[in-house]
XYZ file of C-alpha atoms in Angstrom:
323
model
C 60.691 84.784 110.862
C 61.358 87.749 112.730
C 59.212 91.065 112.345
C 60.615 93.352 109.620
C 62.484 96.263 111.401
C 61.067 99.338 110.777
C 63.839 102.085 109.599
C 63.954 105.406 108.569
C 66.160 107.377 105.746
C 67.254 109.798 109.076
C 68.291 106.526 110.640
C 70.400 105.155 107.770
C 71.812 108.982 107.080
C 73.377 108.420 110.935
C 75.909 106.205 109.605
C 76.767 108.595 106.376
C 79.894 110.064 107.682
C 81.822 107.048 109.325
C 80.368 104.748 106.307
C 82.496 107.229 104.495
C 85.833 107.207 106.399
C 85.345 103.521 106.413
C 84.805 103.504 102.338
C 87.921 106.228 102.001
C 90.129 103.945 103.863
C 89.257 101.215 101.372
C 89.337 103.065 98.146
C 91.563 105.853 98.474
C 89.221 108.403 96.664
C 86.902 110.923 98.059
C 84.886 110.996 95.297
C 84.595 106.920 94.929
C 84.267 107.033 98.666
C 81.312 108.816 98.380
C 79.878 107.120 95.497
C 80.065 103.985 97.182
C 78.491 105.051 100.490
C 75.391 106.568 98.140
C 75.323 103.094 96.667
C 75.193 101.572 100.125
C 72.231 103.826 101.086
C 70.590 103.198 97.931
C 70.812 99.131 98.525
C 70.032 99.354 101.833
C 66.424 101.204 101.194
C 65.896 98.897 98.612
C 66.284 96.028 100.972
C 64.756 97.351 103.973
C 61.969 94.885 103.649
C 64.475 91.809 104.117
C 66.466 93.681 107.287
C 64.873 91.999 110.076
C 67.090 93.680 112.589
C 69.071 90.306 113.885
C 72.158 92.417 113.336
C 72.632 96.003 113.923
C 71.518 98.362 111.431
C 74.875 99.659 111.772
C 76.863 96.105 111.151
C 74.201 95.305 108.190
C 74.942 98.800 106.221
C 79.076 98.080 106.894
C 78.257 94.472 105.117
C 76.920 96.113 102.204
C 79.361 99.026 102.257
C 81.865 96.489 102.258
C 80.607 94.270 99.374
C 80.520 97.791 97.159
C 84.376 98.721 98.384
C 85.290 94.956 97.448
C 83.584 95.181 94.045
C 84.574 98.508 93.040
C 88.603 97.102 94.102
C 88.412 93.931 92.487
C 87.412 96.235 89.068
C 90.531 98.575 89.168
C 94.005 99.601 90.240
C 95.223 100.462 93.404
C 95.576 104.102 94.279
C 99.408 105.694 95.103
C 101.032 108.417 95.507
C 104.240 109.513 93.512
C 106.968 108.589 96.118
C 105.379 104.714 95.969
C 106.046 104.519 92.291
C 109.769 105.594 91.999
C 112.454 107.150 93.742
C 113.242 111.189 94.472
C 114.153 113.486 91.322
C 116.979 115.613 91.232
C 115.530 119.162 90.488
C 118.072 118.977 87.623
C 116.240 116.526 85.787
C 112.805 117.398 87.159
C 109.751 117.236 84.665
C 106.097 117.809 85.251
C 104.910 114.748 83.564
C 101.135 113.697 83.744
C 100.447 109.598 84.269
C 97.016 109.466 83.209
C 97.233 105.629 83.774
C 98.209 106.304 87.317
C 95.419 106.727 89.480
C 96.381 108.826 92.437
C 95.504 108.894 96.260
C 92.893 111.914 96.792
C 92.703 114.002 99.902
C 89.221 114.184 101.744
C 88.208 117.282 103.858
C 88.209 116.188 107.810
C 84.415 116.951 108.214
C 83.259 114.157 105.719
C 84.942 111.147 107.259
C 86.012 112.222 111.014
C 83.400 112.370 113.740
C 82.724 115.778 115.558
C 82.591 113.974 119.231
C 83.655 110.925 121.437
C 87.028 109.862 123.129
C 89.618 112.004 122.243
C 91.769 109.027 121.909
C 89.483 107.437 119.277
C 89.713 110.586 117.544
C 92.837 110.832 117.433
C 93.390 106.890 115.876
C 90.499 108.064 113.656
C 92.753 111.237 112.076
C 96.099 109.098 112.378
C 94.136 106.476 109.721
C 93.062 109.021 107.343
C 96.427 110.507 107.123
C 97.540 110.485 103.361
C 100.769 108.179 104.065
C 98.521 105.595 106.391
C 95.909 105.167 103.480
C 98.858 104.779 101.033
C 99.778 101.676 102.909
C 96.241 100.547 102.947
C 96.404 100.051 99.295
C 98.897 97.591 99.433
C 97.030 95.696 100.868
C 94.672 92.678 99.315
C 90.863 94.169 99.234
C 89.887 91.838 101.931
C 93.111 92.263 104.206
C 91.903 95.775 103.521
C 88.457 95.564 105.078
C 89.800 93.029 108.009
C 92.442 95.327 109.148
C 90.479 98.704 109.267
C 87.615 96.851 110.907
C 89.840 95.366 113.400
C 92.264 97.963 114.157
C 90.615 100.923 113.000
C 87.043 100.418 113.935
C 87.364 98.148 117.027
C 85.175 95.054 115.654
C 85.588 91.728 117.067
C 87.241 88.947 115.195
C 83.892 87.285 115.324
C 81.907 90.202 113.814
C 84.162 90.443 111.056
C 84.190 86.835 110.314
C 80.487 87.062 110.634
C 80.543 90.221 108.085
C 82.651 88.512 105.407
C 81.253 85.186 105.542
C 84.269 83.649 106.931
C 85.847 82.131 110.019
C 87.297 83.468 112.881
C 90.839 81.800 112.013
C 90.478 83.184 108.575
C 90.108 86.914 110.021
C 92.897 86.498 112.415
C 95.325 85.309 109.495
C 94.259 88.172 107.443
C 94.796 90.715 110.127
C 98.444 89.259 110.535
C 99.661 89.408 107.104
C 97.886 92.820 106.784
C 99.920 94.163 110.100
C 103.202 92.353 108.566
C 102.317 94.341 105.153
C 101.780 98.056 106.449
C 105.284 97.370 108.825
C 107.108 96.794 105.560
C 105.195 99.992 104.149
C 106.609 101.906 107.466
C 103.882 105.242 106.978
C 105.780 107.746 108.628
C 104.763 108.783 111.642
C 103.301 112.631 111.939
C 102.431 114.709 115.208
C 99.016 115.088 116.402
C 97.105 118.375 115.075
C 94.004 118.561 116.058
C 93.845 120.971 118.154
C 96.840 122.558 116.890
C 99.175 123.427 120.161
C 100.629 126.732 120.471
C 103.794 125.442 118.895
C 102.349 124.064 115.812
C 100.095 127.196 115.074
C 103.517 129.302 115.317
C 105.108 127.077 112.865
C 101.952 127.316 110.348
C 102.135 130.801 110.645
C 105.680 131.054 109.856
C 105.195 128.734 106.907
C 102.221 130.986 105.548
C 104.750 133.938 106.036
C 107.650 132.507 104.259
C 105.542 130.966 101.637
C 103.673 134.121 100.333
C 107.052 136.010 100.836
C 108.933 133.717 98.846
C 111.629 133.481 101.555
C 113.059 130.566 100.763
C 115.960 130.716 103.562
C 112.826 130.658 105.892
C 110.722 128.279 104.454
C 113.735 125.824 104.273
C 114.496 126.808 108.078
C 110.862 125.132 108.893
C 111.101 121.828 106.612
C 112.923 118.733 108.064
C 116.237 118.113 106.023
C 114.683 114.757 104.151
C 111.226 116.784 103.684
C 109.428 115.688 100.308
C 107.147 117.854 97.769
C 104.518 116.031 95.542
C 102.413 117.290 93.001
C 99.770 115.075 91.659
C 98.412 114.460 88.914
C 102.275 114.851 87.965
C 104.512 111.438 88.719
C 107.758 113.812 89.698
C 108.664 114.226 93.799
C 111.373 115.834 95.428
C 112.917 115.553 98.687
C 115.713 117.625 100.754
C 116.305 121.360 100.919
C 118.226 122.041 97.827
C 116.255 120.270 95.316
C 112.578 122.063 96.617
C 114.312 125.227 96.858
C 115.663 124.766 93.294
C 112.066 123.933 92.047
C 110.576 126.632 94.148
C 113.100 129.467 92.093
C 113.061 127.355 89.255
C 109.648 126.292 87.405
C 107.990 126.694 90.522
C 108.728 130.577 90.814
C 105.356 131.475 88.899
C 103.965 130.959 92.612
C 105.488 134.107 94.221
C 103.043 136.110 95.171
C 100.878 133.706 96.416
C 98.314 133.572 98.884
C 97.296 130.319 101.398
C 93.913 129.871 103.119
C 94.153 127.122 105.931
C 91.418 124.422 105.868
C 92.325 120.778 106.928
C 92.471 117.518 104.978
C 93.341 114.164 106.200
C 93.751 114.940 109.645
C 96.359 117.170 108.630
C 96.755 121.178 108.334
C 96.296 122.077 104.819
C 95.891 125.224 102.691
C 94.067 126.306 99.720
C 97.082 128.077 97.666
C 95.788 130.836 95.440
C 97.764 132.103 92.343
C 98.389 135.746 91.511
C 95.956 136.195 88.387
C 96.896 138.523 85.296
C 93.368 139.863 85.357
C 93.616 140.587 88.946
C 92.819 138.909 92.211
C 94.131 135.311 93.061
C 92.980 131.971 91.228
C 93.043 128.602 92.504
C 96.546 126.949 92.032
C 96.186 124.332 94.611
C 95.453 122.091 97.933
C 98.449 121.712 99.924
C 98.411 118.963 102.371
C 101.360 119.015 105.313
C 102.732 116.671 107.261
C 104.269 117.793 110.449
C 106.886 115.621 112.555
C 108.650 116.207 115.310
C 107.969 120.655 115.339
C 108.907 120.773 111.494
C 107.244 120.339 108.030
C 107.788 116.741 107.069
C 105.921 116.826 103.516
C 104.027 119.176 101.556
C 101.906 117.687 98.599
C 100.407 120.099 96.276
C 97.084 118.389 94.517
C 96.643 120.801 91.896
C 93.625 119.501 90.152
C 91.723 122.759 91.347
C 88.406 121.973 89.987
C 87.949 118.822 91.652
C 89.460 119.648 95.166
C 88.113 123.557 95.971
C 84.576 122.727 95.770
C 84.560 119.566 97.288
C 86.554 121.675 100.249
C 83.934 124.561 99.973
C 86.726 126.926 99.055
C 86.435 130.579 97.640
C 86.433 130.147 93.568
C 88.843 133.195 93.884
C 90.105 135.979 95.894
C 90.112 140.005 95.404
C 93.439 141.596 95.439
C-alpha cells in the first residue's frame, strides 16, 4: 500500500475556481455550483487519509465533484431560460407571469469561474463555454453525457482519463461524447463575439447602449439591436423578439425604467450591467442584472435577471446609487 499523500487546505483551495466553473456548467446555477464545490472540499478533506497520490490531486477532486453534481442532477430538474420553454410572445399579449416550478438558469460572475491567466485560446474557450446560451444547451444533455462533454471538450481530458473518473470504458466515453455533440448541435447555441478584452468597436457599442438606455432613446437603442434580438426577464417566463415587440414593451409596461442608471460588470464571459431604477425616496435602487450577447457588432440578446437580492451581492454591486 502506498503512503498517504500529505495535502493542505491551501492545495485544495487552488482548484476552487476551476471546480466552480466545472460545477456551474454541470448545474447551471451559480449558488448550486458554489455549494457543490464546498461539498467537494469537505468530502476531500474528510477522505484525505485515503488519498494515496496514485492519481493527481486534481483528478481526485474532479471525481468527487462529478459525483456531487451527478447526485444533484439526479435529484432535480434541468435549468432553463424562458426561450427554452416557449416561443416569443407578441407584445400585445405580453404578461409577466412567474413560474415558481421552473428552475431558471442563473448568471455567474466571471471572477468565480474563469482562469485569470493562461493560454489566450484556452481562455477564450472557457469564456465561450460559460455563456448563457451554451450552458442552457448543456442542460439538454443527460448528466453523464454532460460530464463527458465538459471534461473532454472544455477541459481537454483524454478519453482514458474520463473513463477512469467515471468508472467506465473508453468506448462508453466516446459513445457518450458522440451523442452529446449531436444534441448540442441540435440545440445550436447562438454564437457571440469574443468580448474579453473588449475591442474599440465593442467598447463604443456598449457606450452607445448605455447612452440610449439611460436616455430612454428607443430609436438609438434599436439601431444597436439585431432585427431578431431577444429580451428575457427571469423569473418571469415572458420573452420578446424583434425591434417592434422590444420597443413596445419598453414604452409600455417597461416605461417604469425610464431614467435608470447602468453600471458595467461582466457575467458568463459577456458584458453585463447592473441596472438601477429611480427610487421615489431619492437615488437609485437595484432593478436588474442585464447580461448582453454581442454578435457581429450589435446586441443580439438582453437577459434581465430581476432577482436583485440574489444577484447584486454575488456580483459585489452597490446596494444603491446616490442621486
